[in-house]
PDB file of C-alpha atoms in Angstrom:
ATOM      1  CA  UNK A   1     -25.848  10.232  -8.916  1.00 50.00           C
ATOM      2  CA  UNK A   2     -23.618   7.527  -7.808  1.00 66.00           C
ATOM      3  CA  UNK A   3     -21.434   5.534 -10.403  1.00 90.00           C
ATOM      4  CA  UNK A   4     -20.258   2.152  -9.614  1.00 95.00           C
ATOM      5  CA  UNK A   5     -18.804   1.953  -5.860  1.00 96.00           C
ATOM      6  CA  UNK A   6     -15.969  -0.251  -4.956  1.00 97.00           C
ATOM      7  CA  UNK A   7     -14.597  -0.995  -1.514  1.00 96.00           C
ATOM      8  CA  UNK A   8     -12.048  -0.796   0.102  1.00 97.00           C
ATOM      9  CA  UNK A   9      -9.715   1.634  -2.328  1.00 95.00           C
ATOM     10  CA  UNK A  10      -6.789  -0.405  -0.775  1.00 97.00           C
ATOM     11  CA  UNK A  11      -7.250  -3.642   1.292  1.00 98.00           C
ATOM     12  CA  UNK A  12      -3.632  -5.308   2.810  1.00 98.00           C
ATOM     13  CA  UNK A  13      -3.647  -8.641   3.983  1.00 98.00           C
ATOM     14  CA  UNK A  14      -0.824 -11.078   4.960  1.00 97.00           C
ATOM     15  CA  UNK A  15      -0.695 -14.305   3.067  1.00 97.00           C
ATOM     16  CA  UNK A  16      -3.342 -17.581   4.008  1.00 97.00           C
ATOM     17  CA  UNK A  17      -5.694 -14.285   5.315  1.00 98.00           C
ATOM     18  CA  UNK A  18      -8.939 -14.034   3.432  1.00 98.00           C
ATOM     19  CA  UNK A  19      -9.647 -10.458   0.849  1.00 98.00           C
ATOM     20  CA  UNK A  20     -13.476  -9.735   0.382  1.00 98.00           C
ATOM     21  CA  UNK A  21     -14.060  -7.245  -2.345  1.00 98.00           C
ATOM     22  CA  UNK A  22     -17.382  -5.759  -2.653  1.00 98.00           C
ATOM     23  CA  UNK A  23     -19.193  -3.528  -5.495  1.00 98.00           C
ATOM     24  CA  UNK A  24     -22.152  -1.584  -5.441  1.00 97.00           C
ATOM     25  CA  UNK A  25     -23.211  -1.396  -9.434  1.00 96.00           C
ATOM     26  CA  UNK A  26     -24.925   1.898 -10.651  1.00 95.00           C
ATOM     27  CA  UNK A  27     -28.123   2.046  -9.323  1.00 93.00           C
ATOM     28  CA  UNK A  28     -30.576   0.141 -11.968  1.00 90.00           C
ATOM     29  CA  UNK A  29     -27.414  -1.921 -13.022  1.00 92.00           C
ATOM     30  CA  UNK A  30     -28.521  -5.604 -12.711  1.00 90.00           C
ATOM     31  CA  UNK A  31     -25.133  -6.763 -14.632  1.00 93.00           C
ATOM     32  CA  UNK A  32     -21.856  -6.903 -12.480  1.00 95.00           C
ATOM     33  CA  UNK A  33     -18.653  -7.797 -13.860  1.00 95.00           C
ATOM     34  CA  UNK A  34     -15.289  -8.325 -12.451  1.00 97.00           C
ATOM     35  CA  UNK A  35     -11.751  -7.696 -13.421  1.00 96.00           C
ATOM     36  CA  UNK A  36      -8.300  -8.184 -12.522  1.00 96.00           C
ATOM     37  CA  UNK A  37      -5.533  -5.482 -13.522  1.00 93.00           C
ATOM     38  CA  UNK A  38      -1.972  -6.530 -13.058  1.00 87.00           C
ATOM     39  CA  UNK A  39       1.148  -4.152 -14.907  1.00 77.00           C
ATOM     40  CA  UNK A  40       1.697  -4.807 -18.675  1.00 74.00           C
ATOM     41  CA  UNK A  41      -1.522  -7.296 -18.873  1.00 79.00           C
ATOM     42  CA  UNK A  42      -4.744  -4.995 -18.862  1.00 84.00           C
ATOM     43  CA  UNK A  43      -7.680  -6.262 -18.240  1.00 90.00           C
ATOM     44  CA  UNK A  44      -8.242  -9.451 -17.724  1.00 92.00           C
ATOM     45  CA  UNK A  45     -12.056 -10.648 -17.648  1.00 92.00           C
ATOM     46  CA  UNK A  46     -12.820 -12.846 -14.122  1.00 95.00           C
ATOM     47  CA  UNK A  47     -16.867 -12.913 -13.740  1.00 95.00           C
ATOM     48  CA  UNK A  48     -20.394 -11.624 -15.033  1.00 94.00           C
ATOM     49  CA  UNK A  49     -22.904 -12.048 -12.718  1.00 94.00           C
ATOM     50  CA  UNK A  50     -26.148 -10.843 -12.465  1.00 91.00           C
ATOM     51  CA  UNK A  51     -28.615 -11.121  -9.931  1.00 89.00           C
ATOM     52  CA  UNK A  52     -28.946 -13.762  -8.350  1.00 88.00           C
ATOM     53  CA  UNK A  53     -26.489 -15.801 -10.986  1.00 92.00           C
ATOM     54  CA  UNK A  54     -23.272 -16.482 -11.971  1.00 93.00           C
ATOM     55  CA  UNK A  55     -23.380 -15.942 -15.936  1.00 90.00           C
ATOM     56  CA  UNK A  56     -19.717 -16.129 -17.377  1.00 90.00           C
ATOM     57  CA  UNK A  57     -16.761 -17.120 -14.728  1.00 93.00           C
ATOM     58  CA  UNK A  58     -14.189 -18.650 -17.102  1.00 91.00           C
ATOM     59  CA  UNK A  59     -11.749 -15.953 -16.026  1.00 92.00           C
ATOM     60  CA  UNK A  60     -12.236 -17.031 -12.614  1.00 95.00           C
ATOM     61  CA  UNK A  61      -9.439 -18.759 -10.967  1.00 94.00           C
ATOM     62  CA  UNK A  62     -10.369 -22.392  -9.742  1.00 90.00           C
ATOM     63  CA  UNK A  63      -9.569 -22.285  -6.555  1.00 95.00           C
ATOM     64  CA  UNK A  64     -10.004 -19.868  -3.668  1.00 97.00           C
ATOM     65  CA  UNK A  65     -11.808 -17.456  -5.744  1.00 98.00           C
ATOM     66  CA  UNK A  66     -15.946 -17.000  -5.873  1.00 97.00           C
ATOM     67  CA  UNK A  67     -18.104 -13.927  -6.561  1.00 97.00           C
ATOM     68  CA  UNK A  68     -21.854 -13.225  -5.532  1.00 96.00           C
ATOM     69  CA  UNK A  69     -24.345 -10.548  -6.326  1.00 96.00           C
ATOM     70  CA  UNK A  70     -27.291 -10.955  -3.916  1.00 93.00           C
ATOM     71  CA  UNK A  71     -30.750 -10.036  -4.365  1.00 90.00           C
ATOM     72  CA  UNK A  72     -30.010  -7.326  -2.127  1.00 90.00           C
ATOM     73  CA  UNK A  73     -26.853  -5.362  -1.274  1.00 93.00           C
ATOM     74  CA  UNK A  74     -23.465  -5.668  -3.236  1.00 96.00           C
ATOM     75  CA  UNK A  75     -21.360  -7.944  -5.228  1.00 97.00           C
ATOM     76  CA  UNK A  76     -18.566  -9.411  -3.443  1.00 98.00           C
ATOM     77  CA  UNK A  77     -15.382 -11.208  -5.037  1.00 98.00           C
ATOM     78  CA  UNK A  78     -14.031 -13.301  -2.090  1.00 98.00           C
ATOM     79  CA  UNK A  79     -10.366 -14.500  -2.363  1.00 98.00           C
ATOM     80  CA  UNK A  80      -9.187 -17.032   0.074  1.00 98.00           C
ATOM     81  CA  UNK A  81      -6.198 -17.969   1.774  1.00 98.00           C
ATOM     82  CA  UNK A  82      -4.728 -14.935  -0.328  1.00 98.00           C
ATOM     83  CA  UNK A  83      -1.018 -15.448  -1.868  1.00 97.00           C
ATOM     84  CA  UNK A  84       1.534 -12.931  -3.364  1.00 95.00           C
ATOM     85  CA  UNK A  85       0.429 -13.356  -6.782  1.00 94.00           C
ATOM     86  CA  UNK A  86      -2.745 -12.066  -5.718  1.00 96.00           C
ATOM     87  CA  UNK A  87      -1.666  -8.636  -5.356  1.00 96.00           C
ATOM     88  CA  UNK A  88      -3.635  -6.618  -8.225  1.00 96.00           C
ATOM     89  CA  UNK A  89      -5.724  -3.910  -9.023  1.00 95.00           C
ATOM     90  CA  UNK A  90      -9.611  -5.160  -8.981  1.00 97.00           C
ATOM     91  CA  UNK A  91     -12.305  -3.207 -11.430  1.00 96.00           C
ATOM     92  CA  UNK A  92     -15.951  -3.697 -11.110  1.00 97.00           C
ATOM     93  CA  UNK A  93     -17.895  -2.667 -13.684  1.00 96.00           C
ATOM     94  CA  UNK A  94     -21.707  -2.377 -14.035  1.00 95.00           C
ATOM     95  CA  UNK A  95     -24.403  -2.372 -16.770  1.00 92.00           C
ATOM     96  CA  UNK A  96     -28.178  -2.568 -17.572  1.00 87.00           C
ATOM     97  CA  UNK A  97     -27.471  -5.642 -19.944  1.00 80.00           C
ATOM     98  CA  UNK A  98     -29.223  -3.769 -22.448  1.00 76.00           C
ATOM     99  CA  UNK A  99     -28.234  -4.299 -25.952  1.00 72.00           C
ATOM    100  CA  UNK A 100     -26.027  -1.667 -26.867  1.00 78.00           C
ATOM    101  CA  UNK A 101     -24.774  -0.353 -24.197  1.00 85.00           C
ATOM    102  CA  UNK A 102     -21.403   0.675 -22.011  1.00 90.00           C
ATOM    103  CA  UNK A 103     -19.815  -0.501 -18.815  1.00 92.00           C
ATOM    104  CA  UNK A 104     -19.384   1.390 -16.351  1.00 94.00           C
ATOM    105  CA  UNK A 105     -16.245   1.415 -13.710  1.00 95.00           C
ATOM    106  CA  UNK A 106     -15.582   1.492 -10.060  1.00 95.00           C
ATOM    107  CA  UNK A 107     -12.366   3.280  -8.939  1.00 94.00           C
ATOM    108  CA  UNK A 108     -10.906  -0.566  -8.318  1.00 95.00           C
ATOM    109  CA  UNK A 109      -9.903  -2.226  -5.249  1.00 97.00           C
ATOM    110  CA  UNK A 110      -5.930  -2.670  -5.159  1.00 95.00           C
ATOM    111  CA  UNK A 111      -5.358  -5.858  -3.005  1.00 97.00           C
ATOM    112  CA  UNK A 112      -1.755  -5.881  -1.854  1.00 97.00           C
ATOM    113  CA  UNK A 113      -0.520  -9.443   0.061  1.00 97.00           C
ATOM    114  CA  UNK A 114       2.355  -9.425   2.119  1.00 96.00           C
TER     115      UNK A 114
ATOM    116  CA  UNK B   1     -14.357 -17.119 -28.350  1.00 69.00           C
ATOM    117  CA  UNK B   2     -14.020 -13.076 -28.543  1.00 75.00           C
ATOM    118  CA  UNK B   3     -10.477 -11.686 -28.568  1.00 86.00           C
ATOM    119  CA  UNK B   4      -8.728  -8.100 -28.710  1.00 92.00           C
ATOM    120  CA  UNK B   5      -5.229  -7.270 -29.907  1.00 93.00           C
ATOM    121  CA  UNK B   6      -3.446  -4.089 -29.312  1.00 94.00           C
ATOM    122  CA  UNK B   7      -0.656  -4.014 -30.956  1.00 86.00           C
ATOM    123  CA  UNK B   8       0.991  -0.579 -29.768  1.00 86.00           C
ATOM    124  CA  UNK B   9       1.821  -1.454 -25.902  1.00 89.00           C
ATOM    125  CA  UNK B  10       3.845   1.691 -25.379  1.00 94.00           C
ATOM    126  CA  UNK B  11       3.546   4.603 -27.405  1.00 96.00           C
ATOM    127  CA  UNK B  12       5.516   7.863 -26.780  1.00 97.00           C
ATOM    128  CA  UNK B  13       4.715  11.518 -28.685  1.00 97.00           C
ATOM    129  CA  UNK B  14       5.369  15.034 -28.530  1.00 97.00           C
ATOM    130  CA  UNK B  15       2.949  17.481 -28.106  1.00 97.00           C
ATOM    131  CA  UNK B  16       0.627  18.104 -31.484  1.00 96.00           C
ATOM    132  CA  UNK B  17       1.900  14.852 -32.644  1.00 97.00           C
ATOM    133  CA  UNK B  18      -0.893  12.843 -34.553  1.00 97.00           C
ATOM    134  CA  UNK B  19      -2.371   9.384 -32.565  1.00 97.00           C
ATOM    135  CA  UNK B  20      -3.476   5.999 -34.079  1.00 97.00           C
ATOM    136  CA  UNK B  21      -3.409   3.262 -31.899  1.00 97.00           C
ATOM    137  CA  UNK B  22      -4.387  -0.138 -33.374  1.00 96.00           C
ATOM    138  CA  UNK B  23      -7.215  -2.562 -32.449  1.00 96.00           C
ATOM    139  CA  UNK B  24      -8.365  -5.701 -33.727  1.00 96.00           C
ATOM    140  CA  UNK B  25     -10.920  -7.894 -32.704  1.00 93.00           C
ATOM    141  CA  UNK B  26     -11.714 -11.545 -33.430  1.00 89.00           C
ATOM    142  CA  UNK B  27     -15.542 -12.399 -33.350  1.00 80.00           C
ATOM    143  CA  UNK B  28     -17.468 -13.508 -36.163  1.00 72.00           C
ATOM    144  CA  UNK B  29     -20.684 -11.451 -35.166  1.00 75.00           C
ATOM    145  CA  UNK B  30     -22.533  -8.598 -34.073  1.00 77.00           C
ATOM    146  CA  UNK B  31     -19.862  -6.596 -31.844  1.00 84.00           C
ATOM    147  CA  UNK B  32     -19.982  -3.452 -29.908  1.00 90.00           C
ATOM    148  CA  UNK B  33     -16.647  -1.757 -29.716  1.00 93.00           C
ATOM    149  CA  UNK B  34     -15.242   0.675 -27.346  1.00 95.00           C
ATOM    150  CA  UNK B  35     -12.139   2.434 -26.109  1.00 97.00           C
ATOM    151  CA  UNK B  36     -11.476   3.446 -22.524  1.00 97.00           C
ATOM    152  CA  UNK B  37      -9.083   5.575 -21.226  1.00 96.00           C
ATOM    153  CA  UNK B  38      -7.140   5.432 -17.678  1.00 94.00           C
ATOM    154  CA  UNK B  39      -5.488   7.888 -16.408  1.00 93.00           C
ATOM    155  CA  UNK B  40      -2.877   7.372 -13.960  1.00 88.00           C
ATOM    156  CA  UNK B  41      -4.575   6.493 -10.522  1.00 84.00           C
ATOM    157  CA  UNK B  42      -7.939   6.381 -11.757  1.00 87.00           C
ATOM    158  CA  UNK B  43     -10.278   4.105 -12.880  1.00 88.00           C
ATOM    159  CA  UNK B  44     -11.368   3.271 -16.934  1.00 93.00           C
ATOM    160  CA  UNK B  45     -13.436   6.308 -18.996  1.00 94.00           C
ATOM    161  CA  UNK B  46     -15.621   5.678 -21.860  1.00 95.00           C
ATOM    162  CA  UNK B  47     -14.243   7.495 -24.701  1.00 96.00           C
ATOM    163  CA  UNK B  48     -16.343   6.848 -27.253  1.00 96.00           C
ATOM    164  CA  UNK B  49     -18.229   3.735 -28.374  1.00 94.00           C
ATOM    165  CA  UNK B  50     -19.577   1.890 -31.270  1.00 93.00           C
ATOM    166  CA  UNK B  51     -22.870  -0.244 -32.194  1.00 90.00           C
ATOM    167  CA  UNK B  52     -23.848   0.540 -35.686  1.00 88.00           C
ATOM    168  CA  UNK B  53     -24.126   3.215 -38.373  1.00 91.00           C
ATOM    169  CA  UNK B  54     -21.508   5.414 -39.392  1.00 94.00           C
ATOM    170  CA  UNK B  55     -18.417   3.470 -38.669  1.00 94.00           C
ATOM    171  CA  UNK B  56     -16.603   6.806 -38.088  1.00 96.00           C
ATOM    172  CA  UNK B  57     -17.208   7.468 -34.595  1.00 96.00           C
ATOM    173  CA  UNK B  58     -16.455  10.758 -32.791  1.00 96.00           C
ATOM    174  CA  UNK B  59     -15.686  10.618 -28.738  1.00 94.00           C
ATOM    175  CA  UNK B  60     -14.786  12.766 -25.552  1.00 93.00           C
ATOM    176  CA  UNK B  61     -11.408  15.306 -26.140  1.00 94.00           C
ATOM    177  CA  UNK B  62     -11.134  15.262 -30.023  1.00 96.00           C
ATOM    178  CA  UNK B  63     -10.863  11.332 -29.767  1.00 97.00           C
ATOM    179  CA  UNK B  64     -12.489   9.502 -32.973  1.00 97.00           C
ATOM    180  CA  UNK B  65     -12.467   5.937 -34.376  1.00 98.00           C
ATOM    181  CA  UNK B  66     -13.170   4.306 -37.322  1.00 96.00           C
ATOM    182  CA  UNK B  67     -14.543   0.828 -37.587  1.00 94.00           C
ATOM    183  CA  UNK B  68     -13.868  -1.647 -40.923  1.00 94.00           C
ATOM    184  CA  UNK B  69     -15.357  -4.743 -40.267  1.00 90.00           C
ATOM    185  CA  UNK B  70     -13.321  -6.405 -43.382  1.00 92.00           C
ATOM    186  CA  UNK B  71     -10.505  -5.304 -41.217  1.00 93.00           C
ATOM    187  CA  UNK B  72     -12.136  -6.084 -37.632  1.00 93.00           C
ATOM    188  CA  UNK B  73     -10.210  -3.157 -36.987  1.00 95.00           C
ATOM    189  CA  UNK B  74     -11.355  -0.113 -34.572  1.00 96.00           C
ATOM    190  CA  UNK B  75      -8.191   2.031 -34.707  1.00 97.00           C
ATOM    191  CA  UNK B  76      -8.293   5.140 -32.483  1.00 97.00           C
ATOM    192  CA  UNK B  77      -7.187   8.388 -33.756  1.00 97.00           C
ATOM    193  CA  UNK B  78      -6.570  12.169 -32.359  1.00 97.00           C
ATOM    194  CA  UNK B  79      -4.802  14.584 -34.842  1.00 97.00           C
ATOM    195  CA  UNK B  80      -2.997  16.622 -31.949  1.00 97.00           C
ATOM    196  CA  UNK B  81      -2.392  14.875 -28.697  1.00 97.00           C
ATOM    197  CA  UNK B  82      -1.884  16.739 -25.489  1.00 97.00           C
ATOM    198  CA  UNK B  83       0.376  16.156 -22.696  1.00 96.00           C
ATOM    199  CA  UNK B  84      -3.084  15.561 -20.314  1.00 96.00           C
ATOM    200  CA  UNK B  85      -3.969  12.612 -22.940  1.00 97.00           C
ATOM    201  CA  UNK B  86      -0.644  10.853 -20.745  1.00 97.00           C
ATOM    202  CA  UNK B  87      -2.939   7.623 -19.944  1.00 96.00           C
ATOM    203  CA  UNK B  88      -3.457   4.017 -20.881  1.00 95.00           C
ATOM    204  CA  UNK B  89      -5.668   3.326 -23.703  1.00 97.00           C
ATOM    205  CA  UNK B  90      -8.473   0.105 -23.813  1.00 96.00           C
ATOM    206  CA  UNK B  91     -10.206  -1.278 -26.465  1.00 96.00           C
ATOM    207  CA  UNK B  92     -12.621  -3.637 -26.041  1.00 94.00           C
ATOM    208  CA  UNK B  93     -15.669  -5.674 -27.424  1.00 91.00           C
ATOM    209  CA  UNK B  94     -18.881  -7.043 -25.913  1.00 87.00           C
ATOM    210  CA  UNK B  95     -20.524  -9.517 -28.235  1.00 74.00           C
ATOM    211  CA  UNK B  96     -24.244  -7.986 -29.447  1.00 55.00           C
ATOM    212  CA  UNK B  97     -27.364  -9.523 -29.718  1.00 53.00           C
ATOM    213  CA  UNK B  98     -26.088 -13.053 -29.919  1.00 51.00           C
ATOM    214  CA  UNK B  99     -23.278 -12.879 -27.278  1.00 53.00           C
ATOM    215  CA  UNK B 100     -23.451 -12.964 -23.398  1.00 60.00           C
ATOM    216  CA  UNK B 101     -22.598  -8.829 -23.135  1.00 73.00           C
ATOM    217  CA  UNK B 102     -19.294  -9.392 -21.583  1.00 83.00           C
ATOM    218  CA  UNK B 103     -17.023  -6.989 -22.038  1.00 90.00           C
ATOM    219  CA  UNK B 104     -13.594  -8.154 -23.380  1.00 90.00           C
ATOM    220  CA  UNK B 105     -10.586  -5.960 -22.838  1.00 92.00           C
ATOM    221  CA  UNK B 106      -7.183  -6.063 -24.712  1.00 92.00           C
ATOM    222  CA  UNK B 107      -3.906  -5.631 -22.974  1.00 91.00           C
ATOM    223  CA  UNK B 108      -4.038  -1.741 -23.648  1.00 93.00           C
ATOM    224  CA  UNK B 109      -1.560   0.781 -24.322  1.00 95.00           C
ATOM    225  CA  UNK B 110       0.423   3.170 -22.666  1.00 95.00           C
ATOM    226  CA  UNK B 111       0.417   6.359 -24.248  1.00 97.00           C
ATOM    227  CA  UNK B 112       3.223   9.369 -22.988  1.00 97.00           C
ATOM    228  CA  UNK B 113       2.833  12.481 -24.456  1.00 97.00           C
ATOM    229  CA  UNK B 114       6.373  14.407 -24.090  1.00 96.00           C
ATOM    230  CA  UNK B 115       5.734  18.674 -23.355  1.00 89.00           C
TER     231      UNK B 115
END
């Protein structure tokens, strides 16, 4: 009875390096969505995707940021050439798309640039 | 576009104290509203949830909220906090059946409850 799995829990990298997220949704999810946590902001909305497709990615940075969810295996957020700013906690969350219905969360990814 | 404001950022009580924390929405349709709860090092918790009906809604640990669409309001309420309810605090609203289901978060609130 898996919930939503995120990996790494913690992921280091040195600035210019590149930070792959990824996110296994809850196992019938087809809707993945992404979010980026920093102190005193919440949660700010980066991505929907579902399978396959990109559906909403106006909270996605324009540069060095993209997200995927495959037909098979997990979503990934890629970040490249990482900078300090970067550093943040990272929350995937997963539904059935269903009307009426809840998100569910991973334990998040904190991404920490040095 | 879909917006949520909550206006308490920090909130500190002693035990039994009464909770309301303040949401408001902006979306001229068909919303779904929820709160979430983090506790510290962990990831968000549905607490309870709202799509239609009753606009009184009763959650998880004595949590309830009350929806008034005049208002766009879903205020969050518990009428004796504990010190374990220590967490941050998320509403948030997905658009219904004429949105695109995202999930929209506002910027949360810290809640401290004092022993």
């Amino acid at each position: 009875n898996a919930g939503v799995m995120q990996n790494p829990r913690h992921l280091v990298r040195r600035r210019g390096q590149e930070a792959r997220l990824r996110c296994s949704p809850v196992k019938g999810h087809s809707h993945v969505y992404w979010y980026r946590q920093l102190p005193e902001e919440g949660l700010k909305f980066m991505v929907y995707l579902q399978k396959e497709n990109i559906i909403d990615e106006s909270g996605m940075p324009k540069e060095r940021f993209s997200a995927e969810f495959p037909k098979e295996g997990p979503s990934i957020l890629r970040i490249q050439q990482v900078v300090r700013g970067d550093s943040a906690a990272y929350f995937c969350a997963s539904s059935s798309g269903s009307l009426n219905t809840e998100a569910f969360f991973g334990q998040g990814t904190r991404l920490t640039v040095v | 576009a879909q917006s949520v404001s909550q206006h308490n950022h920090h909130v500190i009580l002693s035990e039994a104290a009464s909770l309301e924390l303040g949401c408001n929405y902006s979306y001229g349709g068909t919303v779904n509203l929820f709160w979430y709860v983090q506790y510290p090092g962990q990831h968000l918790q549905l607490l309870l949830k709202y799509f239609s009906g009753d606009p009184l809604v009763k959650g998880i640990k004595g949590f309830e909220a009350e929806f008034i669409k005049s208002k766009f309001s879903f205020n969050l309420r518990k009428p004796s906090v504990q010190w374990s309810d220590t967490a941050e605090y998320f509403c948030a609203v997905n658009a219904g059946a004429s949105g695109t289901y995202k999930y929209i978060f506002g910027t949360g609130t810290r809640l401290k409850v004092l022993a």
